[in-house]
Short mmCIF file of C-alpha atoms in Angstrom, two decimals:
data_model
loop_
_atom_site.label_atom_id
_atom_site.label_comp_id
_atom_site.label_asym_id
_atom_site.label_seq_id
_atom_site.Cartn_x
_atom_site.Cartn_y
_atom_site.Cartn_z
CA MET A 112 83.45 109.09 -13.05
CA ALA A 113 86.62 110.46 -11.45
CA PRO A 114 87.31 109.71 -7.78
CA THR A 115 85.82 112.46 -5.65
CA PHE A 116 88.73 112.55 -3.26
CA PRO A 117 92.49 112.25 -3.75
CA ALA A 118 93.66 108.70 -3.17
CA PHE A 119 96.55 109.60 -0.89
CA LEU A 120 94.19 111.15 1.63
CA CYS A 121 92.25 107.91 1.76
CA SER A 122 94.93 106.50 4.03
CA LEU A 123 93.42 108.76 6.66
CA LEU A 124 90.53 107.46 8.69
CA LEU A 125 88.25 109.95 6.99
CA CYS A 126 87.85 107.70 3.98
CA ALA A 127 87.49 104.56 6.06
CA ALA A 128 84.61 106.29 7.81
CA GLY A 129 82.94 106.96 4.50
CA VAL A 130 82.95 110.71 5.04
CA PHE A 131 84.57 111.22 1.66
CA GLY A 132 84.55 109.23 -1.54
CA GLN A 133 80.81 108.81 -1.81
CA ALA A 134 78.70 110.44 -4.48
CA TYR A 135 75.32 109.86 -2.90
CA ASP A 136 73.22 111.29 -0.10
CA PRO A 137 72.01 108.31 2.00
CA SER A 138 68.71 110.02 2.75
CA LYS A 139 67.89 110.48 -0.94
CA GLN A 140 65.57 107.88 -2.36
CA LEU A 141 67.28 105.52 -4.80
CA SER A 142 64.98 103.64 -7.19
CA VAL A 143 66.50 100.36 -8.40
CA GLY A 144 65.07 98.10 -11.09
CA ILE A 145 66.14 94.56 -11.96
CA ILE A 146 65.04 92.79 -15.14
CA LEU A 147 63.61 89.25 -14.93
CA PHE A 148 62.89 86.85 -17.80
CA PRO A 149 62.27 83.09 -17.97
CA GLY A 150 65.66 81.40 -17.88
CA PHE A 151 67.49 84.19 -16.02
CA GLN A 152 70.65 83.06 -14.21
CA PRO A 153 69.66 83.17 -10.52
CA LEU A 154 73.01 84.31 -9.15
CA ASP A 155 73.22 87.13 -11.73
CA VAL A 156 70.15 88.60 -10.02
CA ILE A 157 70.62 87.63 -6.40
CA GLY A 158 74.34 88.42 -6.01
CA PRO A 159 73.79 92.15 -6.65
CA LEU A 160 70.34 92.05 -5.03
CA ASP A 161 71.65 90.72 -1.74
CA ILE A 162 73.97 93.74 -1.58
CA ILE A 163 71.10 96.10 -2.47
CA MET A 164 68.96 94.47 0.22
CA MET A 165 71.64 94.98 2.87
CA LEU A 166 72.10 98.56 1.72
CA SER A 167 68.39 99.19 2.24
CA ALA A 168 68.93 98.77 5.99
CA SER A 169 70.85 102.05 6.09
CA HIS A 170 69.86 103.82 2.84
CA ASN A 171 66.55 104.80 1.30
CA VAL A 172 66.33 102.23 -1.50
CA SER A 173 63.27 101.01 -3.39
CA LEU A 174 63.23 98.00 -5.66
CA ALA A 175 61.22 97.00 -8.72
CA MET A 176 61.59 93.50 -10.17
CA ILE A 177 60.60 94.05 -13.80
CA GLY A 178 59.29 91.29 -16.04
CA LYS A 179 57.35 91.11 -19.28
CA GLU A 180 54.38 90.20 -17.11
CA LYS A 181 53.79 90.50 -13.37
CA GLY A 182 53.98 87.48 -11.10
CA PRO A 183 56.37 84.53 -10.86
CA VAL A 184 59.02 84.44 -13.58
CA ARG A 185 60.21 80.92 -14.17
CA GLY A 186 63.88 80.27 -13.51
CA PRO A 187 64.27 77.35 -15.93
CA SER A 188 65.00 78.41 -19.48
CA PRO A 189 62.28 77.71 -22.04
CA PRO A 190 63.29 75.04 -24.58
CA ARG A 191 65.25 76.32 -27.58
CA ARG A 192 64.54 75.51 -31.19
CA ASN A 193 66.67 72.66 -32.60
CA GLU A 194 68.12 71.83 -29.21
CA PRO A 195 67.19 69.01 -26.85
CA PRO A 196 65.87 70.57 -23.63
CA THR A 197 68.24 68.41 -21.60
CA ALA A 198 71.21 70.30 -23.06
CA TYR A 199 70.44 73.17 -20.71
CA PRO A 200 69.97 73.56 -16.98
CA VAL A 201 66.46 72.54 -16.09
CA GLN A 202 66.29 73.76 -12.52
CA GLY A 203 65.89 77.25 -11.20
CA PRO A 204 63.80 79.21 -8.76
CA SER A 205 60.81 81.26 -9.81
CA VAL A 206 61.15 84.87 -8.66
CA VAL A 207 58.23 87.30 -8.57
CA ALA A 208 58.13 90.29 -10.94
CA THR A 209 56.55 93.22 -9.10
CA HIS A 210 56.27 95.38 -12.23
CA THR A 211 56.14 95.10 -16.01
CA PHE A 212 58.09 97.17 -18.51
CA ALA A 213 54.86 99.14 -19.02
CA ASP A 214 54.31 100.17 -15.38
CA ALA A 215 57.83 100.21 -13.93
CA PRO A 216 58.50 103.32 -11.82
CA ARG A 217 61.07 105.99 -12.60
CA LEU A 218 64.46 104.33 -12.14
CA ASP A 219 67.83 105.64 -10.97
CA ILE A 220 69.59 102.31 -11.49
CA LEU A 221 68.68 99.49 -13.87
CA LEU A 222 70.41 96.10 -13.64
CA VAL A 223 70.14 93.57 -16.48
CA PRO A 224 71.11 89.98 -15.66
CA GLY A 225 72.05 87.26 -18.13
CA GLY A 226 70.96 83.68 -18.60
CA MET A 227 70.09 81.11 -21.23
CA GLY A 228 66.63 82.60 -21.58
CA LEU A 229 68.11 85.62 -23.38
CA ARG A 230 68.97 83.31 -26.29
CA VAL A 231 65.37 82.16 -26.47
CA LEU A 232 64.10 85.75 -26.52
CA ASN A 233 66.59 86.54 -29.27
CA GLU A 234 65.62 83.51 -31.36
CA ASN A 235 61.98 84.52 -30.99
CA ASN A 236 62.76 88.11 -32.03
CA ASP A 237 61.36 89.28 -28.71
CA THR A 238 63.11 92.60 -28.06
CA TRP A 239 61.25 93.79 -24.96
CA ILE A 240 64.44 94.00 -22.86
CA PRO A 241 66.61 96.04 -25.29
CA ASP A 242 63.56 98.17 -26.07
CA PHE A 243 63.02 98.86 -22.37
CA ILE A 244 66.70 99.72 -21.87
CA ALA A 245 66.68 102.12 -24.83
CA SER A 246 63.47 103.80 -23.66
CA ARG A 247 64.72 104.34 -20.09
CA PHE A 248 68.40 105.08 -20.65
CA ASP A 249 68.05 108.85 -20.55
CA GLU A 250 66.37 108.83 -17.13
CA LEU A 251 68.87 106.43 -15.54
CA GLN A 252 71.77 107.55 -13.41
CA TYR A 253 73.44 104.18 -13.94
CA LEU A 254 72.92 101.13 -16.13
CA LEU A 255 74.50 97.85 -15.03
CA SER A 256 74.66 94.41 -16.63
CA VAL A 257 75.82 91.06 -15.32
CA CYS A 258 76.99 88.19 -17.50
CA THR A 259 75.24 87.92 -20.89
CA GLY A 260 72.95 90.77 -19.87
CA ALA A 261 75.51 92.88 -21.78
CA ALA A 262 74.10 91.37 -24.99
CA ALA A 263 70.79 93.10 -24.29
CA LEU A 264 72.63 96.37 -23.61
CA ALA A 265 74.46 95.98 -26.92
CA GLN A 266 71.18 95.28 -28.73
CA SER A 267 69.66 98.41 -27.22
CA GLY A 268 72.37 100.57 -28.80
CA VAL A 269 73.61 102.14 -25.56
CA LEU A 270 77.02 100.42 -25.74
CA LYS A 271 77.98 102.11 -29.01
CA GLY A 272 81.43 103.60 -28.50
CA ARG A 273 81.67 102.19 -24.97
CA ARG A 274 83.87 99.63 -23.24
CA ALA A 275 81.99 96.56 -22.05
CA THR A 276 82.56 92.97 -21.00
CA THR A 277 80.39 89.87 -20.63
CA ASN A 278 80.37 86.17 -19.70
CA LYS A 279 83.62 84.54 -20.81
CA ALA A 280 82.12 81.11 -21.57
CA SER A 281 79.44 82.74 -23.77
CA TRP A 282 81.75 85.37 -25.25
CA ALA A 283 81.14 84.56 -28.93
CA TRP A 284 77.37 84.58 -28.53
CA ALA A 285 77.10 87.77 -26.48
CA THR A 286 79.58 89.88 -28.44
CA GLN A 287 77.82 89.31 -31.77
CA PHE A 288 75.33 92.03 -30.82
CA GLY A 289 75.62 95.78 -31.14
CA ASN A 290 77.63 98.10 -33.32
CA GLY A 291 80.79 99.89 -32.29
CA VAL A 292 81.07 98.17 -28.90
CA ASN A 293 84.60 98.05 -27.49
CA TRP A 294 84.40 94.57 -25.98
CA VAL A 295 87.13 94.08 -23.35
CA PRO A 296 88.24 90.41 -23.31
CA THR A 297 90.07 90.44 -19.95
CA ALA A 298 87.99 92.30 -17.37
CA ARG A 299 86.18 91.28 -14.20
CA TRP A 300 84.03 94.32 -14.87
CA THR A 301 84.12 97.57 -16.87
CA GLU A 302 83.00 101.09 -16.10
CA ASP A 303 82.45 103.55 -18.95
CA GLY A 304 80.59 106.69 -18.03
CA ASN A 305 77.39 105.63 -16.32
CA VAL A 306 77.41 102.11 -17.78
CA TRP A 307 78.91 99.22 -15.83
CA THR A 308 79.16 95.67 -17.19
CA SER A 309 80.46 92.56 -15.45
CA SER A 310 81.84 89.24 -16.54
CA GLY A 311 79.89 86.02 -15.89
CA VAL A 312 77.56 85.25 -12.99
CA SER A 313 79.56 85.68 -9.76
CA ALA A 314 81.49 88.64 -11.24
CA GLY A 315 78.29 90.62 -10.73
CA ILE A 316 78.93 90.58 -6.97
CA ASP A 317 82.37 92.14 -7.43
CA MET A 318 81.05 94.77 -9.84
CA THR A 319 78.21 95.64 -7.46
CA TYR A 320 80.69 96.06 -4.60
CA ALA A 321 82.89 98.37 -6.71
CA PHE A 322 79.82 100.28 -7.87
CA PHE A 323 78.36 100.91 -4.42
CA LYS A 324 81.82 101.65 -3.01
CA LYS A 325 81.95 104.53 -5.46
CA LEU A 326 78.30 105.53 -5.02
CA MET A 327 77.78 105.10 -1.27
CA GLY A 328 81.31 105.27 0.07
CA VAL A 329 83.76 102.63 1.14
CA ALA A 330 82.44 102.26 4.70
CA ALA A 331 78.89 101.38 3.62
CA ALA A 332 80.13 98.98 0.95
CA ASN A 333 82.64 97.27 3.23
CA ARG A 334 80.10 96.84 6.00
CA ILE A 335 77.93 94.86 3.58
CA MET A 336 80.79 92.69 2.32
CA ASN A 337 81.67 91.73 5.88
CA ALA A 338 78.02 91.11 6.74
CA ILE A 339 77.65 88.68 3.84
CA GLU A 340 81.15 87.29 4.59
CA TYR A 341 82.30 87.87 1.03
CA THR A 342 85.86 88.71 0.00
CA PRO A 343 85.47 90.73 -3.19
CA HIS A 344 87.90 90.74 -6.08
CA VAL A 345 88.81 94.42 -6.22
CA ASN A 346 90.93 94.51 -9.39
CA GLU A 347 88.75 95.05 -12.45
CA HIS A 348 91.56 93.71 -14.67
CA TRP A 349 91.79 90.38 -12.80
CA ASP A 350 90.01 87.88 -15.02
CA PRO A 351 91.42 84.34 -15.11
CA PHE A 352 88.21 83.11 -16.71
CA SER A 353 89.05 84.94 -19.93
CA VAL A 354 92.07 82.61 -20.07
CA VAL A 355 90.19 79.52 -18.87
CA HIS A 356 87.52 80.00 -21.55
CA LYS A 357 90.05 80.99 -24.25
CA VAL A 358 88.46 84.32 -25.13
CA PRO A 359 90.14 85.78 -28.25
CA GLY A 360 92.51 88.54 -27.18
CA ALA A 361 92.57 87.44 -23.52
CA ASP A 362 95.61 88.58 -21.58
CA ALA A 363 97.24 85.27 -20.60
CA SER A 364 100.26 87.02 -19.11
CA ARG A 365 98.36 87.94 -15.97
CA PRO A 366 98.60 85.53 -13.03
CA LEU A 367 95.44 83.49 -12.62
CA GLY A 368 95.35 83.72 -8.83
CA GLU A 369 94.61 86.66 -6.59
CA CYS A 370 95.00 87.39 -2.93
CA VAL A 371 91.69 88.29 -1.36
CA GLY A 372 90.64 89.12 2.17
CA PRO A 373 87.88 90.84 4.10
CA ALA A 374 87.01 94.34 2.88
CA GLY A 375 88.62 97.16 4.82
CA PHE A 376 91.20 95.06 6.67
CA GLU A 377 94.93 94.74 6.18
CA PHE A 378 95.78 91.11 5.51
CA GLU A 379 98.57 88.78 4.54
CA CYS A 380 98.19 86.09 1.93
CA SER A 381 98.41 82.58 3.30
CA MET B 14 82.81 60.56 4.94
CA ALA B 15 86.37 59.48 4.11
CA PRO B 16 87.83 60.34 0.70
CA THR B 17 87.18 57.52 -1.73
CA PHE B 18 90.60 57.81 -3.36
CA PRO B 19 94.08 58.45 -1.97
CA ALA B 20 95.00 62.10 -2.27
CA PHE B 21 98.46 61.46 -3.73
CA LEU B 22 96.95 59.72 -6.74
CA CYS B 23 94.81 62.78 -7.38
CA SER B 24 97.83 64.44 -8.93
CA LEU B 25 97.23 62.09 -11.85
CA LEU B 26 94.84 63.19 -14.56
CA LEU B 27 92.45 60.47 -13.48
CA CYS B 28 91.14 62.61 -10.66
CA ALA B 29 90.98 65.74 -12.77
CA ALA B 30 88.78 63.78 -15.16
CA GLY B 31 86.43 62.94 -12.35
CA VAL B 32 86.88 59.20 -12.83
CA PHE B 33 87.70 58.82 -9.16
CA GLY B 34 86.78 60.75 -6.07
CA GLN B 35 83.06 60.83 -6.66
CA ALA B 36 80.53 59.03 -4.51
CA TYR B 37 77.56 59.39 -6.79
CA ASP B 38 76.23 57.84 -9.98
CA PRO B 39 75.31 60.76 -12.31
CA SER B 40 72.38 58.82 -13.75
CA LYS B 41 70.82 58.26 -10.33
CA GLN B 42 68.06 60.69 -9.46
CA LEU B 43 69.01 63.12 -6.70
CA SER B 44 66.13 64.80 -4.89
CA VAL B 45 67.10 68.18 -3.40
CA GLY B 46 64.94 70.31 -1.12
CA ILE B 47 65.55 73.91 -0.06
CA ILE B 48 63.64 75.58 2.78
CA LEU B 49 62.04 79.00 2.24
CA PHE B 50 60.54 81.33 4.85
CA PRO B 51 59.63 85.04 4.83
CA GLY B 52 62.83 86.95 5.49
CA PHE B 53 65.22 84.32 4.10
CA GLN B 54 68.60 85.69 3.04
CA PRO B 55 68.47 85.54 -0.78
CA LEU B 56 72.12 84.64 -1.36
CA ASP B 57 71.95 81.83 1.23
CA VAL B 58 69.45 80.15 -1.10
CA ILE B 59 70.63 81.20 -4.54
CA GLY B 60 74.38 80.67 -4.09
CA PRO B 61 73.99 76.91 -3.57
CA LEU B 62 70.98 76.76 -5.90
CA ASP B 63 72.89 78.22 -8.84
CA ILE B 64 75.39 75.37 -8.45
CA ILE B 65 72.58 72.81 -8.21
CA MET B 66 70.98 74.31 -11.33
CA MET B 67 74.21 74.03 -13.31
CA LEU B 68 74.66 70.47 -12.05
CA SER B 69 71.22 69.59 -13.39
CA ALA B 70 72.56 70.08 -16.93
CA SER B 71 74.66 66.92 -16.56
CA HIS B 72 73.10 65.09 -13.62
CA ASN B 73 69.60 63.86 -12.83
CA VAL B 74 68.59 66.38 -10.17
CA SER B 75 65.10 67.33 -9.00
CA LEU B 76 64.35 70.33 -6.82
CA ALA B 77 61.66 71.16 -4.27
CA MET B 78 61.45 74.66 -2.81
CA ILE B 79 59.71 74.01 0.51
CA GLY B 80 57.74 76.66 2.37
CA LYS B 81 55.12 76.67 5.10
CA GLU B 82 52.66 77.37 2.31
CA LYS B 83 52.92 77.06 -1.47
CA GLY B 84 53.42 80.12 -3.67
CA PRO B 85 55.57 83.22 -3.39
CA VAL B 86 57.54 83.48 -0.15
CA ARG B 87 58.33 87.08 0.65
CA GLY B 88 61.98 87.98 0.84
CA PRO B 89 61.62 90.91 3.24
CA SER B 90 61.62 89.90 6.87
CA PRO B 91 58.36 90.37 8.75
CA PRO B 92 58.58 93.08 11.43
CA ARG B 93 59.89 91.95 14.80
CA ARG B 94 58.34 92.69 18.14
CA ASN B 95 59.86 95.66 19.97
CA GLU B 96 61.96 96.64 16.96
CA PRO B 97 61.37 99.38 14.42
CA PRO B 98 60.93 97.75 11.00
CA THR B 99 63.52 100.09 9.54
CA ALA B 100 66.19 98.43 11.67
CA TYR B 101 66.19 95.51 9.24
CA PRO B 102 66.63 95.09 5.51
CA VAL B 103 63.35 95.87 3.84
CA GLN B 104 64.09 94.66 0.31
CA GLY B 105 64.24 91.17 -1.00
CA PRO B 106 62.89 89.08 -3.84
CA SER B 107 59.89 86.81 -3.45
CA VAL B 108 60.73 83.25 -4.46
CA VAL B 109 58.10 80.61 -5.18
CA ALA B 110 57.69 77.61 -2.87
CA THR B 111 56.75 74.58 -4.99
CA HIS B 112 55.93 72.40 -1.98
CA THR B 113 54.96 72.63 1.67
CA PHE B 114 56.44 70.68 4.56
CA ALA B 115 53.32 68.49 4.35
CA ASP B 116 53.66 67.44 0.69
CA ALA B 117 57.42 67.67 0.05
CA PRO B 118 58.76 64.63 -1.81
CA ARG B 119 61.29 62.14 -0.47
CA LEU B 120 64.57 64.05 -0.18
CA ASP B 121 68.19 62.99 -0.56
CA ILE B 122 69.55 66.43 0.31
CA LEU B 123 67.94 69.16 2.40
CA LEU B 124 69.43 72.66 2.55
CA VAL B 125 68.36 75.15 5.22
CA PRO B 126 69.23 78.82 4.61
CA GLY B 127 69.40 81.57 7.20
CA GLY B 128 67.98 85.05 7.38
CA MET B 129 66.37 87.55 9.73
CA GLY B 130 63.02 85.78 9.31
CA LEU B 131 64.28 82.88 11.43
CA ARG B 132 64.31 85.22 14.42
CA VAL B 133 60.68 86.11 13.80
CA LEU B 134 59.69 82.43 13.59
CA ASN B 135 61.56 81.81 16.84
CA GLU B 136 59.94 84.74 18.63
CA ASN B 137 56.55 83.48 17.46
CA ASN B 138 57.35 79.95 18.69
CA ASP B 139 56.80 78.70 15.15
CA THR B 140 58.88 75.52 14.93
CA TRP B 141 57.86 74.23 11.51
CA ILE B 142 61.42 74.26 10.17
CA PRO B 143 63.15 72.37 13.04
CA ASP B 144 60.16 70.02 13.15
CA PHE B 145 60.50 69.31 9.42
CA ILE B 146 64.26 68.74 9.76
CA ALA B 147 63.75 66.32 12.66
CA SER B 148 60.99 64.43 10.82
CA ARG B 149 63.06 64.00 7.63
CA PHE B 150 66.56 63.53 9.00
CA ASP B 151 66.52 59.73 8.86
CA GLU B 152 65.64 59.65 5.14
CA LEU B 153 68.25 62.23 4.13
CA GLN B 154 71.62 61.34 2.71
CA TYR B 155 72.87 64.82 3.57
CA LEU B 156 71.67 67.81 5.57
CA LEU B 157 73.23 71.22 4.82
CA SER B 158 72.78 74.63 6.38
CA VAL B 159 73.96 78.07 5.32
CA CYS B 160 74.40 81.00 7.70
CA THR B 161 71.94 81.12 10.60
CA GLY B 162 70.13 78.11 9.12
CA ALA B 163 72.34 76.19 11.57
CA ALA B 164 70.16 77.57 14.38
CA ALA B 165 67.21 75.60 12.97
CA LEU B 166 69.39 72.47 12.74
CA ALA B 167 70.41 72.97 16.38
CA GLN B 168 66.77 73.43 17.42
CA SER B 169 65.86 70.21 15.63
CA GLY B 170 68.30 68.23 17.78
CA VAL B 171 70.33 66.77 14.91
CA LEU B 172 73.48 68.75 15.82
CA LYS B 173 73.82 67.10 19.24
CA GLY B 174 77.41 65.85 19.51
CA ARG B 175 78.31 67.32 16.12
CA ARG B 176 80.64 70.04 14.91
CA ALA B 177 78.85 72.98 13.29
CA THR B 178 79.38 76.60 12.37
CA THR B 179 77.14 79.54 11.50
CA ASN B 180 77.06 83.25 10.56
CA LYS B 181 79.86 85.09 12.36
CA ALA B 182 77.98 88.40 12.74
CA SER B 183 75.00 86.55 14.28
CA TRP B 184 77.11 84.08 16.28
CA ALA B 185 75.64 84.83 19.72
CA TRP B 186 72.07 84.54 18.50
CA ALA B 187 72.48 81.37 16.46
CA THR B 188 74.61 79.41 18.95
CA GLN B 189 72.12 79.82 21.79
CA PHE B 190 70.11 76.96 20.34
CA GLY B 191 70.58 73.23 20.72
CA ASN B 192 72.22 71.03 23.33
CA GLY B 193 75.66 69.48 23.03
CA VAL B 194 76.56 71.24 19.79
CA ASN B 195 80.29 71.62 19.19
CA TRP B 196 80.19 75.11 17.66
CA VAL B 197 83.39 75.80 15.69
CA PRO B 198 84.22 79.55 15.86
CA THR B 199 86.74 79.67 13.00
CA ALA B 200 85.42 77.69 10.04
CA ARG B 201 84.29 78.60 6.54
CA TRP B 202 82.28 75.41 6.75
CA THR B 203 82.13 72.17 8.73
CA GLU B 204 81.46 68.58 7.76
CA ASP B 205 80.50 66.07 10.44
CA GLY B 206 79.11 62.81 9.16
CA ASN B 207 76.31 63.65 6.78
CA VAL B 208 75.74 67.15 8.18
CA TRP B 209 77.45 70.16 6.58
CA THR B 210 77.13 73.69 7.93
CA SER B 211 78.56 76.90 6.50
CA SER B 212 79.41 80.31 7.85
CA GLY B 213 77.42 83.36 6.74
CA VAL B 214 75.75 84.01 3.38
CA SER B 215 78.46 83.74 0.70
CA ALA B 216 80.20 80.92 2.59
CA GLY B 217 77.34 78.73 1.39
CA ILE B 218 78.80 78.83 -2.12
CA ASP B 219 82.15 77.53 -0.90
CA MET B 220 80.52 74.79 1.18
CA THR B 221 78.35 73.73 -1.76
CA TYR B 222 81.42 73.52 -4.00
CA ALA B 223 83.27 71.35 -1.43
CA PHE B 224 80.14 69.23 -0.98
CA PHE B 225 79.54 68.52 -4.66
CA LYS B 226 83.26 68.02 -5.27
CA LYS B 227 83.05 65.17 -2.82
CA LEU B 228 79.69 63.90 -4.06
CA MET B 229 79.96 64.32 -7.82
CA GLY B 230 83.72 64.40 -8.37
CA VAL B 231 86.16 67.22 -8.88
CA ALA B 232 85.63 67.54 -12.65
CA ALA B 233 81.88 68.15 -12.39
CA ALA B 234 82.32 70.61 -9.52
CA ASN B 235 85.15 72.51 -11.19
CA ARG B 236 83.25 72.78 -14.46
CA ILE B 237 80.47 74.59 -12.60
CA MET B 238 82.82 76.95 -10.75
CA ASN B 239 84.41 77.99 -14.04
CA ALA B 240 81.01 78.36 -15.69
CA ILE B 241 79.83 80.73 -12.96
CA GLU B 242 83.30 82.36 -12.92
CA TYR B 243 83.67 81.84 -9.20
CA THR B 244 86.95 81.24 -7.40
CA PRO B 245 86.00 79.18 -4.36
CA HIS B 246 87.73 79.32 -1.01
CA VAL B 247 88.84 75.71 -0.62
CA ASN B 248 90.20 75.75 2.92
CA GLU B 249 87.45 75.03 5.42
CA HIS B 250 89.60 76.55 8.20
CA TRP B 251 89.99 79.91 6.41
CA ASP B 252 87.60 82.26 8.16
CA PRO B 253 88.70 85.89 8.53
CA PHE B 254 85.14 86.87 9.38
CA SER B 255 85.37 85.08 12.71
CA VAL B 256 88.12 87.61 13.51
CA VAL B 257 86.32 90.58 11.89
CA HIS B 258 83.17 89.89 13.90
CA LYS B 259 85.11 89.06 17.11
CA VAL B 260 83.60 85.61 17.64
CA PRO B 261 84.64 84.26 21.07
CA GLY B 262 87.37 81.67 20.57
CA ALA B 263 88.17 82.81 17.01
CA ASP B 264 91.64 81.89 15.81
CA ALA B 265 93.19 85.32 15.19
CA SER B 266 96.60 83.81 14.40
CA ARG B 267 95.52 82.80 10.92
CA PRO B 268 96.23 85.24 8.09
CA LEU B 269 93.10 87.04 6.98
CA GLY B 270 93.87 86.86 3.27
CA GLU B 271 93.87 83.88 0.94
CA CYS B 272 95.11 83.22 -2.54
CA VAL B 273 92.31 82.10 -4.80
CA GLY B 274 92.12 81.21 -8.48
CA PRO B 275 89.99 79.29 -10.92
CA ALA B 276 89.14 75.72 -9.91
CA GLY B 277 91.32 73.04 -11.43
CA PHE B 278 94.08 75.36 -12.67
CA GLU B 279 97.59 75.96 -11.36
CA PHE B 280 98.00 79.64 -10.57
CA GLU B 281 100.33 82.15 -9.02
CA CYS B 282 99.22 84.78 -6.57
CA SER B 283 99.46 88.29 -7.86
#
């Protein structure tokens, strides 16, 4: 999606006030769905969701938490075949699914998190998540994944011919799925048409900021960042973790550090 | 708590390997409790919890999610008296409480998140959270708060004579509680004896990193940061949000930006 307003004019206060640069009418209802499965990574879900929650104070947002079944979805990953259960994180909060894939409402935005539980679903040949993505893709305005959630997008077929990224520590596992996916090794997040994918776990917060900055305007997005006291990484190409986790093809020439500060303020690096 | 190893020796690989600098035996069981209430801020809970979950892959950690009642605790804040409900975030995930204050196990660590729901509890004179903190403080090794959770610590009396910080956008509300609290206006987090408090929402992730770095050693803490692809703020005095939100007494002379990079790696700022 091309910027809706020339960048040089954004130095004017008009952009800071969010008058331009947003693609969405705040009064229009926005239906958001988030996938849950046993063994989801909690921060994959809650990082973006905290931003969506704050946005709902000023925008007309509805939320469906979508599981295979309704009710609490266990955070801990189910045990995997041929692996001792202690090899994987055993703790995690149970979060309530308000809908199933069968009764989820019409969605404008669907977000697919990652987590160890995706491997269990895959080993069990349980394809409910890629099937749901494929069945709903045409109605969606935007499809977003965090972390290894991109593996489910790849399985669904919607990444064919698209740029995408995923968790850098689980790169080999996640990128085995899909045909014709242009996996980007060094990226905090990617945007290709109406599909956004982020790197691992906390990268979902940065992608969600960039996404809502484009959708709702910079003022609304910055207000939320400052309310949650988060300094987002704003360069989609900044990805030291691709180097840390030795992803094949990672761009090691980029500096690992980045200067960050509160959104919307001029700042010096200490 | 004083560092257990001289800082200058930490330039040796010994510290990077986590041999020194940790105060905890990984095989010893660590009982963690996290408070839940309707209207909790999701990221206050899940930021630290994601770190605790990852830690449980290598350390013997147990977790109790403690509510007033067992079962799903609603994320959305209950409506407040004299306020239109639309004035507050209406979305939020429901997370399951595994225990109540009456049957919670012995705890080594208790974490108290913030959120708009604390204001409702306060307006309703419902003191179950400060009462629980006061009743358990003597058995705890560490007490931690995120965001406006510090208000409940102040109400409980345990902050008397201690340094503490809280959410910078809700500073006036949260710091009205308690007697003899030394509220620190410019702090990403504070540590005073066995009580740690963080600034708003995402600051809880940085505090939790600093806390487990001290408790479990730098190697274990860094491994988790790199697994969740998070670049922590490591300077407890870095707090641009105290300036952004105009907290009385905030130190505006500090630069608002900070150079951050992956934990445990040398990096340049871009």
